[in-house]
CSV table of C-alpha atoms in Angstrom, one decimal:
chain,number,residue,atom,x,y,z
A,13,MET,CA,131.4,-77.8,68.8
A,14,HIS,CA,129.9,-77.6,72.2
A,15,PHE,CA,126.6,-76.0,73.4
A,16,CYS,CA,126.0,-75.2,77.0
A,17,ILE,CA,123.5,-73.2,79.1
A,18,PRO,CA,125.5,-72.2,82.1
A,19,VAL,CA,123.3,-69.4,83.3
A,20,SER,CA,119.6,-68.4,83.1
A,21,GLN,CA,117.8,-65.2,84.2
A,22,GLN,CA,114.2,-64.6,85.4
A,23,ARG,CA,112.5,-61.7,83.5
A,24,PRO,CA,109.1,-60.1,83.9
A,25,ASP,CA,106.6,-60.5,81.0
A,26,ALA,CA,104.0,-58.0,79.8
A,27,LEU,CA,101.2,-59.6,81.9
A,28,GLY,CA,103.1,-59.2,85.2
A,29,GLY,CA,104.3,-62.8,85.3
A,30,ARG,CA,107.9,-64.1,84.9
A,31,TYR,CA,109.7,-66.2,82.4
A,32,VAL,CA,113.2,-67.7,82.2
A,33,LEU,CA,115.7,-66.4,79.6
A,34,TYR,CA,118.5,-69.0,78.8
A,35,SER,CA,122.0,-67.9,77.9
A,36,VAL,CA,123.2,-70.4,75.3
A,37,TYR,CA,127.0,-70.6,74.8
A,38,LEU,CA,128.6,-72.1,71.7
A,39,ASP,CA,132.3,-73.1,72.1
A,40,GLY,CA,132.7,-71.0,75.2
A,41,PHE,CA,131.2,-67.8,73.8
A,42,LEU,CA,127.6,-66.4,74.1
A,43,PHE,CA,125.6,-67.5,71.1
A,44,CYS,CA,122.1,-66.2,72.0
A,45,ARG,CA,119.6,-65.7,74.8
A,46,VAL,CA,116.3,-67.4,74.2
A,47,ARG,CA,113.1,-68.5,76.0
A,48,TYR,CA,111.8,-72.0,76.3
A,49,SER,CA,108.9,-71.1,74.1
A,50,GLN,CA,111.2,-70.0,71.3
A,51,LEU,CA,113.2,-73.2,71.5
A,52,HIS,CA,110.0,-75.2,71.6
A,53,ARG,CA,108.8,-73.6,68.3
A,54,TRP,CA,112.2,-74.2,66.8
A,55,ASN,CA,112.0,-77.8,67.7
A,56,GLU,CA,108.5,-78.1,66.1
A,57,GLN,CA,109.8,-76.6,62.9
A,58,LEU,CA,112.8,-79.0,62.8
A,59,ARG,CA,110.5,-82.0,63.6
A,60,ARG,CA,108.5,-81.2,60.5
A,61,VAL,CA,111.7,-81.5,58.4
A,62,PHE,CA,113.6,-84.3,60.2
A,63,GLY,CA,110.8,-86.2,61.9
A,64,ASN,CA,111.8,-88.7,64.6
A,65,CYS,CA,115.5,-88.2,64.0
A,66,LEU,CA,115.5,-85.4,66.5
A,67,PRO,CA,116.3,-86.0,70.2
A,68,PRO,CA,113.4,-85.7,72.7
A,69,PHE,CA,112.6,-82.1,73.6
A,70,PRO,CA,111.9,-81.2,77.3
A,71,PRO,CA,108.2,-81.2,78.0
A,72,LYS,CA,106.1,-78.2,78.9
A,73,TYR,CA,105.1,-77.5,82.5
A,74,TYR,CA,101.7,-76.0,83.0
A,75,LEU,CA,102.2,-75.3,86.7
A,76,ALA,CA,104.9,-73.2,88.4
A,77,MET,CA,108.3,-74.9,88.3
A,78,THR,CA,110.2,-75.6,91.5
A,79,THR,CA,113.9,-74.8,91.6
A,80,SER,CA,114.8,-78.5,91.0
A,81,MET,CA,112.4,-78.6,88.0
A,82,ALA,CA,114.0,-75.4,86.6
A,83,ASP,CA,117.4,-76.9,86.9
A,84,ALA,CA,116.3,-80.1,85.3
A,85,ARG,CA,114.8,-78.2,82.3
A,86,ARG,CA,118.0,-76.2,81.8
A,87,ASP,CA,120.0,-79.4,81.8
A,88,GLN,CA,117.6,-81.0,79.4
A,89,LEU,CA,117.7,-78.1,77.0
A,90,GLU,CA,121.4,-78.1,77.1
A,91,GLN,CA,121.5,-81.9,76.4
A,92,TYR,CA,119.0,-81.4,73.5
A,93,LEU,CA,121.2,-78.7,71.8
A,94,GLN,CA,124.2,-80.9,72.2
A,95,ASN,CA,122.4,-84.0,70.7
A,96,VAL,CA,121.0,-82.0,67.8
A,97,THR,CA,124.5,-81.1,66.7
A,98,VAL,CA,125.8,-84.7,67.0
A,99,ASP,CA,124.5,-85.7,63.6
A,100,PRO,CA,126.7,-84.0,60.9
A,101,LYS,CA,124.1,-84.8,58.2
A,102,MET,CA,121.6,-82.6,60.1
A,103,LEU,CA,124.1,-79.7,60.4
A,104,ARG,CA,124.9,-79.9,56.7
A,105,SER,CA,121.2,-79.9,55.7
A,106,ASP,CA,119.8,-76.9,53.9
A,107,VAL,CA,117.7,-76.0,56.9
A,108,PHE,CA,120.9,-75.0,58.7
A,109,VAL,CA,123.3,-73.9,55.9
A,110,ASP,CA,120.9,-72.3,53.3
A,111,PHE,CA,121.7,-68.8,54.6
A,112,LEU,CA,125.4,-69.5,54.6
A,113,LYS,CA,125.3,-70.8,51.0
A,114,LEU,CA,123.3,-67.7,49.9
A,115,VAL,CA,125.8,-65.4,51.6
A,116,GLN,CA,128.8,-67.3,50.1
A,117,LEU,CA,127.3,-66.9,46.6
A,118,MET,CA,126.6,-63.2,47.0
A,119,VAL,CA,130.1,-62.6,48.4
A,120,SER,CA,131.9,-64.7,45.8
A,121,HIS,CA,129.9,-62.8,43.0
A,122,GLU,CA,130.8,-59.5,44.6
A,123,ILE,CA,134.5,-60.1,44.8
A,124,GLY,CA,134.9,-62.4,41.8
A,125,LEU,CA,135.9,-65.5,43.9
A,126,CYS,CA,135.4,-68.8,42.2
A,127,ARG,CA,132.6,-70.8,43.8
A,128,GLU,CA,134.8,-73.9,43.9
A,129,LEU,CA,137.2,-72.1,46.2
A,130,LEU,CA,134.7,-71.0,48.8
A,131,GLY,CA,135.6,-73.9,51.1
A,132,TYR,CA,139.2,-72.5,51.5
A,133,PHE,CA,137.8,-69.5,53.3
A,134,GLY,CA,135.8,-69.0,56.5
A,135,LEU,CA,134.1,-66.2,58.5
A,136,PHE,CA,135.8,-65.4,61.8
A,137,LEU,CA,134.9,-63.1,64.8
A,138,ILE,CA,137.9,-60.8,65.1
A,139,GLN,CA,138.5,-58.4,68.0
A,140,PHE,CA,140.6,-55.3,67.3
A,141,CYS,CA,142.8,-54.2,70.2
A,142,LYS,CA,145.0,-51.3,71.0
A,143,GLU,CA,148.2,-50.5,69.0
A,144,GLY,CA,146.7,-52.0,65.8
A,145,LYS,CA,146.7,-55.6,67.2
A,146,PHE,CA,143.8,-58.0,66.6
A,147,SER,CA,142.7,-61.3,67.9
A,148,VAL,CA,140.8,-64.1,66.2
A,149,VAL,CA,138.2,-64.9,68.8
A,150,LYS,CA,136.4,-67.8,67.0
A,151,LYS,CA,135.5,-69.3,63.7
A,152,LEU,CA,131.8,-68.9,63.0
A,153,ALA,CA,130.0,-72.2,62.5
A,154,ASP,CA,128.2,-72.8,59.2
A,155,PHE,CA,124.8,-72.3,60.8
A,156,GLU,CA,125.6,-69.0,62.6
A,157,LEU,CA,124.1,-65.8,61.4
A,158,PRO,CA,127.1,-63.4,61.3
A,159,TYR,CA,125.1,-60.3,62.3
A,160,VAL,CA,123.5,-62.1,65.2
A,161,SER,CA,126.8,-63.6,66.4
A,162,LEU,CA,128.4,-60.1,66.2
A,163,ARG,CA,125.6,-58.4,68.2
A,164,SER,CA,125.4,-61.1,70.8
A,165,SER,CA,129.2,-61.2,71.4
A,166,GLU,CA,130.3,-60.0,74.8
A,167,GLU,CA,133.7,-59.2,73.3
A,168,ALA,CA,134.3,-55.5,72.6
A,169,ASN,CA,135.4,-54.0,69.3
A,170,CYS,CA,134.6,-57.1,67.2
A,171,LYS,CA,134.0,-57.4,63.5
A,172,VAL,CA,133.3,-60.4,61.2
A,173,GLY,CA,136.3,-61.0,58.9
A,174,LEU,CA,137.0,-63.3,56.0
A,175,ARG,CA,140.2,-65.3,56.3
A,176,LYS,CA,141.6,-68.4,54.6
A,177,TRP,CA,140.7,-71.6,56.5
A,178,TYR,CA,143.4,-74.2,55.9
A,179,MET,CA,146.5,-74.9,57.9
A,180,ASP,CA,148.7,-76.4,55.2
A,181,PRO,CA,150.6,-73.5,53.4
A,182,SER,CA,151.1,-75.7,50.3
A,183,LEU,CA,147.4,-75.5,49.6
A,184,ASP,CA,148.0,-71.9,48.4
A,185,SER,CA,148.8,-73.5,45.1
A,186,MET,CA,145.1,-74.5,44.7
A,187,LEU,CA,144.1,-70.8,44.6
A,188,MET,CA,146.7,-69.4,42.3
A,189,ASP,CA,144.5,-69.5,39.2
A,190,CYS,CA,141.8,-67.2,40.8
A,191,ARG,CA,142.7,-63.5,40.9
A,192,ALA,CA,140.3,-62.8,43.8
A,193,ALA,CA,141.6,-65.7,45.9
A,194,VAL,CA,145.2,-64.5,45.4
A,195,ASP,CA,144.2,-61.0,46.4
A,196,LEU,CA,142.7,-62.3,49.6
A,197,ILE,CA,145.6,-64.5,50.7
A,198,TYR,CA,148.0,-61.8,49.7
A,199,MET,CA,146.3,-59.2,51.9
A,200,GLN,CA,146.2,-61.7,54.8
A,201,ALA,CA,149.9,-62.5,54.3
A,202,ILE,CA,150.8,-58.8,54.5
A,203,GLN,CA,148.5,-58.3,57.6
A,204,ASP,CA,150.0,-61.3,59.4
A,205,ILE,CA,153.5,-60.0,58.9
A,206,GLU,CA,152.6,-56.5,60.1
A,207,LYS,CA,150.9,-58.0,63.2
A,208,GLY,CA,153.9,-60.2,64.0
A,209,TRP,CA,152.2,-63.5,63.4
A,210,THR,CA,154.5,-64.4,60.5
A,211,LYS,CA,158.2,-63.9,61.4
A,212,PRO,CA,160.5,-63.2,58.4
A,213,THR,CA,164.2,-62.8,58.8
A,214,PRO,CA,165.7,-59.4,58.0
A,215,ALA,CA,166.8,-60.7,54.6
A,216,GLN,CA,163.4,-62.2,53.9
A,217,ARG,CA,161.6,-59.0,55.1
A,218,GLN,CA,163.7,-56.9,52.7
A,219,LYS,CA,162.8,-59.1,49.7
A,220,LEU,CA,159.2,-59.2,50.7
A,221,GLU,CA,159.0,-55.4,51.0
A,222,ALA,CA,160.6,-55.1,47.5
A,223,LEU,CA,158.0,-57.5,46.0
A,224,GLN,CA,155.2,-55.7,47.8
A,225,LYS,CA,156.3,-52.4,46.2
A,226,GLU,CA,156.3,-54.1,42.8
A,227,ASP,CA,152.9,-55.6,43.6
A,228,SER,CA,154.3,-59.0,42.6
A,229,GLN,CA,151.7,-61.0,44.5
A,230,THR,CA,152.6,-64.5,43.3
A,231,GLN,CA,156.3,-64.1,44.0
A,232,PHE,CA,155.4,-62.5,47.4
A,233,LEU,CA,153.3,-65.6,48.4
A,234,GLU,CA,156.0,-68.0,47.1
A,235,LEU,CA,158.6,-66.4,49.3
A,236,SER,CA,156.2,-66.1,52.2
A,237,ARG,CA,155.8,-69.9,52.3
A,238,ASP,CA,159.4,-70.1,53.4
A,239,VAL,CA,158.9,-67.7,56.3
A,240,GLN,CA,158.5,-68.9,59.8
A,241,HIS,CA,154.8,-69.3,60.9
A,242,TYR,CA,153.4,-68.4,57.5
A,243,GLY,CA,149.7,-69.2,57.5
A,244,TYR,CA,149.6,-70.0,61.2
A,245,VAL,CA,146.9,-68.9,63.6
A,246,GLN,CA,148.4,-67.2,66.6
A,247,LEU,CA,146.5,-67.1,69.9
A,248,ASP,CA,146.4,-64.3,72.4
A,249,PRO,CA,149.1,-64.5,75.2
A,250,CYS,CA,148.1,-67.3,77.6
A,251,THR,CA,149.6,-69.6,80.2
A,252,CYS,CA,150.6,-73.2,80.2
A,253,ASP,CA,152.1,-75.8,82.5
A,254,TYR,CA,155.1,-76.5,80.3
A,255,LEU,CA,158.0,-76.4,81.3
A,256,GLU,CA,156.7,-75.1,84.7
A,257,PRO,CA,153.2,-74.4,85.9
A,258,GLY,CA,152.0,-70.8,85.2
A,259,CYS,CA,154.5,-70.1,82.4
A,260,GLY,CA,153.4,-67.5,79.9
A,261,ALA,CA,153.1,-68.7,76.3
A,262,ILE,CA,152.5,-67.5,72.8
A,263,VAL,CA,150.9,-70.3,70.9
A,264,SER,CA,150.9,-70.5,67.1
A,265,VAL,CA,149.4,-73.4,65.2
A,266,GLY,CA,149.7,-74.5,61.6
A,267,ASN,CA,151.7,-76.6,59.1
A,268,ASP,CA,151.2,-79.8,61.1
A,269,GLU,CA,152.6,-78.4,64.4
A,270,ILE,CA,151.8,-76.5,67.6
A,271,SER,CA,154.6,-73.9,68.1
A,272,CYS,CA,154.9,-72.4,71.6
A,273,CYS,CA,157.2,-69.5,72.7
A,274,ILE,CA,157.2,-70.1,76.5
A,275,THR,CA,158.4,-67.5,79.0
A,276,LEU,CA,160.0,-69.0,82.1
A,277,PRO,CA,159.8,-67.6,85.6
A,278,ASP,CA,163.3,-66.0,85.1
A,279,ASN,CA,161.9,-64.2,82.0
A,280,GLN,CA,164.0,-66.3,79.6
A,281,THR,CA,162.1,-67.7,76.6
A,282,GLN,CA,162.2,-71.1,75.1
A,283,ASP,CA,160.6,-72.3,71.8
A,284,VAL,CA,158.9,-75.7,72.0
A,285,ILE,CA,157.3,-77.4,69.0
A,286,PHE,CA,154.8,-80.3,69.3
A,287,GLN,CA,154.5,-82.1,66.0
A,288,MET,CA,151.0,-83.3,65.2
A,289,ASN,CA,152.1,-86.9,64.5
A,290,ARG,CA,153.1,-87.1,68.2
A,291,VAL,CA,149.7,-85.7,69.4
A,292,LYS,CA,147.6,-88.6,70.6
A,293,SER,CA,144.5,-86.8,71.9
A,294,TRP,CA,143.3,-83.5,73.3
A,295,GLN,CA,140.3,-82.4,75.4
A,296,ILE,CA,138.8,-79.1,76.5
A,297,THR,CA,137.6,-78.4,80.0
A,298,PHE,CA,135.4,-75.5,80.9
A,299,LEU,CA,136.6,-73.8,84.1
A,300,GLY,CA,134.3,-70.7,83.9
A,301,THR,CA,132.7,-69.3,87.1
A,302,LEU,CA,129.8,-66.9,87.3
A,303,LEU,CA,130.7,-63.3,87.7
A,304,ASP,CA,129.0,-60.9,90.1
A,305,MET,CA,127.3,-63.6,92.1
A,306,ASP,CA,125.6,-61.1,94.4
A,307,GLY,CA,124.6,-58.6,91.6
A,308,PRO,CA,123.1,-58.7,88.2
A,309,GLN,CA,124.3,-61.7,86.2
A,310,ARG,CA,125.3,-61.2,82.7
A,311,THR,CA,128.5,-63.0,81.6
A,312,LEU,CA,130.8,-65.8,82.5
A,313,ASN,CA,134.5,-65.8,83.4
A,314,GLN,CA,135.8,-67.4,80.2
A,315,ASN,CA,138.3,-69.8,81.7
A,316,LEU,CA,139.0,-72.7,79.4
A,317,GLU,CA,141.8,-75.2,79.3
A,318,LEU,CA,143.0,-77.5,76.5
A,319,ARG,CA,144.9,-80.6,77.5
A,320,VAL,CA,147.1,-82.1,74.8
A,321,GLN,CA,148.3,-85.7,75.2
A,322,TYR,CA,151.5,-86.3,73.2
A,323,SER,CA,154.2,-89.0,73.0
A,324,LYS,CA,157.7,-88.3,74.0
A,325,ASP,CA,160.5,-90.9,74.2
A,326,SER,CA,157.9,-93.7,74.0
A,327,ARG,CA,155.9,-92.2,76.9
A,328,SER,CA,152.7,-90.3,77.0
A,329,GLN,CA,152.7,-86.8,78.6
A,330,TRP,CA,150.1,-84.0,79.0
A,331,PHE,CA,150.6,-80.4,78.1
A,332,VAL,CA,147.9,-77.9,79.3
A,333,ILE,CA,147.2,-74.6,77.7
A,334,TYR,CA,144.9,-72.1,79.5
A,335,THR,CA,143.2,-69.9,77.0
A,336,LYS,CA,139.7,-68.6,76.1
A,337,GLN,CA,140.5,-69.6,72.5
A,338,ALA,CA,140.6,-73.3,73.4
A,339,PHE,CA,137.9,-74.1,70.9
A,340,LEU,CA,139.6,-72.2,68.1
A,341,LEU,CA,142.8,-74.1,68.8
A,342,SER,CA,140.8,-77.4,68.8
A,343,SER,CA,139.3,-76.5,65.4
A,344,CYS,CA,142.8,-75.8,64.0
A,345,LEU,CA,144.1,-79.2,65.3
A,346,LYS,CA,141.1,-80.9,63.7
A,347,LYS,CA,141.7,-79.1,60.5
A,348,MET,CA,145.3,-80.2,60.3
A,349,ILE,CA,144.3,-83.8,60.9
A,350,SER,CA,141.7,-83.6,58.2
A,351,GLU,CA,144.1,-82.1,55.7
A,352,LYS,CA,146.7,-84.7,56.5
A,353,MET,CA,144.2,-87.5,55.9
A,354,VAL,CA,143.0,-86.0,52.6
A,355,LYS,CA,146.6,-85.8,51.5
A,356,LEU,CA,147.3,-89.5,52.5
A,357,VAL,CA,144.2,-90.6,50.6
A,358,ALA,CA,145.4,-88.7,47.5
A,359,GLU,CA,148.8,-90.4,47.7
A,360,ASN,CA,147.3,-93.8,48.3
A,361,PRO,CA,143.7,-94.2,47.1
A,362,GLU,CA,143.4,-97.7,48.6
A,363,MET,CA,143.7,-96.4,52.1
A,364,GLN,CA,140.5,-96.5,54.3
A,365,ILE,CA,140.5,-93.2,56.2
A,366,GLU,CA,137.6,-91.6,57.8
A,367,VAL,CA,137.7,-87.8,57.7
A,368,PRO,CA,136.7,-86.4,61.1
A,369,GLU,CA,133.4,-84.6,61.5
A,370,GLN,CA,133.4,-81.4,63.5
A,371,ALA,CA,130.4,-82.5,65.5
A,372,LYS,CA,131.8,-85.9,66.6
A,373,SER,CA,134.7,-87.2,68.7
A,374,LYS,CA,136.5,-90.0,66.9
A,375,LYS,CA,139.8,-91.8,66.8
A,376,TYR,CA,141.9,-91.2,63.8
A,377,HIS,CA,144.6,-93.7,62.9
A,378,ILE,CA,147.5,-91.8,61.5
A,379,GLN,CA,150.7,-93.1,63.0
A,380,GLN,CA,149.3,-92.4,66.5
A,381,SER,CA,145.7,-92.6,67.6
A,382,GLN,CA,144.4,-89.0,67.6
A,383,LYS,CA,141.1,-87.8,68.9
A,384,ASP,CA,139.5,-84.7,70.4
A,385,CYS,CA,136.8,-84.4,73.0
A,386,SER,CA,135.2,-81.7,75.1
A,387,SER,CA,134.4,-82.2,78.8
A,388,PHE,CA,132.8,-79.5,80.8
A,389,LEU,CA,132.9,-79.4,84.6
A,390,PRO,CA,129.7,-79.4,86.5
A,391,ARG,CA,128.5,-75.9,87.3
A,392,LYS,CA,126.4,-74.5,90.1
A,393,SER,CA,122.8,-73.8,89.4
A,394,LYS,CA,122.1,-70.0,89.4
A,395,ILE,CA,119.1,-68.2,88.2
A,396,LYS,CA,119.4,-64.4,88.3
A,397,VAL,CA,117.2,-61.5,87.5
A,398,GLU,CA,118.4,-59.8,84.4
A,399,LYS,CA,117.2,-56.7,82.4
A,400,VAL,CA,119.2,-57.3,79.3
A,401,ASP,CA,117.0,-58.2,76.4
A,402,CYS,CA,117.4,-61.1,74.0
A,403,VAL,CA,119.7,-60.2,71.1
A,404,PHE,CA,117.0,-61.1,68.5
A,405,GLY,CA,114.8,-58.3,69.9
A,406,THR,CA,117.3,-55.7,68.6
A,407,ILE,CA,117.4,-56.8,65.0
A,408,LYS,CA,115.4,-54.8,62.5
A,409,GLU,CA,114.3,-55.9,59.1
A,410,GLU,CA,116.8,-53.7,57.3
A,411,ASP,CA,119.6,-55.3,59.3
A,412,LEU,CA,119.1,-58.7,57.8
């Protein structure tokens, strides 16, 4: 995951002075807007728990800050947030995930889902579009408060949804003994077919419709696993530089591959598949620019690119995808690598394999050296006057 503070705004306070409100982005999307004083109190609370394990926090200034001092503080706060999330033990501590565990227990009790299967599902921010289509905007991190993330999202018509969170379709078998889990993946399978993410042949569709009418969920899921792109995550239409720069693409990821339906300049389409065992590395670059430079500043232009390095004919090549869902795609790639390593360990317990942590960039030795990293381009310093309040100010007690 990647935190950044690409923009800040000056706001008047109750005493006639001014303070700076920082817009914190997580994985390319607005996470929250906070003051320095709020982050300072948060750091003090964390320090009482973790002690000197925390990175240094930017110091207070008791005199008015110059522009260069304000820029330095913003960079320091950004670096602080990035460093806090480097240690996976800290992110897995009860301080960060206690609320998630409580919500998981309540939800599992409400729907009858076995606690042992909670890890197979995740919360996602989902945007509902015209004509019944939807888009998975991002997967919520374990420490995120779903209500706050939903309210702070700059994407319209969003809801928080529960979806399965594994990329290997064969893992369905782990859920078959739990009625609630089967209900969840069955409803998602139907939804993915209706939305065109899963692509059955006419014969398969006919059989699936018959099984759906009979409410034969187990048989429906067994047949679905043979359908093209079953269990895949499909991104919104985007562009890529393969086979030519600027080509349109529909990217689906799952079952140890990246599947791309590429539209060429002559409107012909070509299906291209990148197997994960040929992927050597990938990196995300933030290309966002500030909107309304001469007016009120509120959002960023969400331009992200994900560059995939893969081997072809004993040579390394790069394939670039331009999509605001770059971090979601990266999470899916990491998930596939993690699942593959777990499977290899199960098949050969003597193997020494390190499962990748979400908060670290590592090299994984599975046939090819695979890694992921995030690099963000330098951005221009901009402080704007803004009248939009911090999202936390809109939450009432009954909303929590």
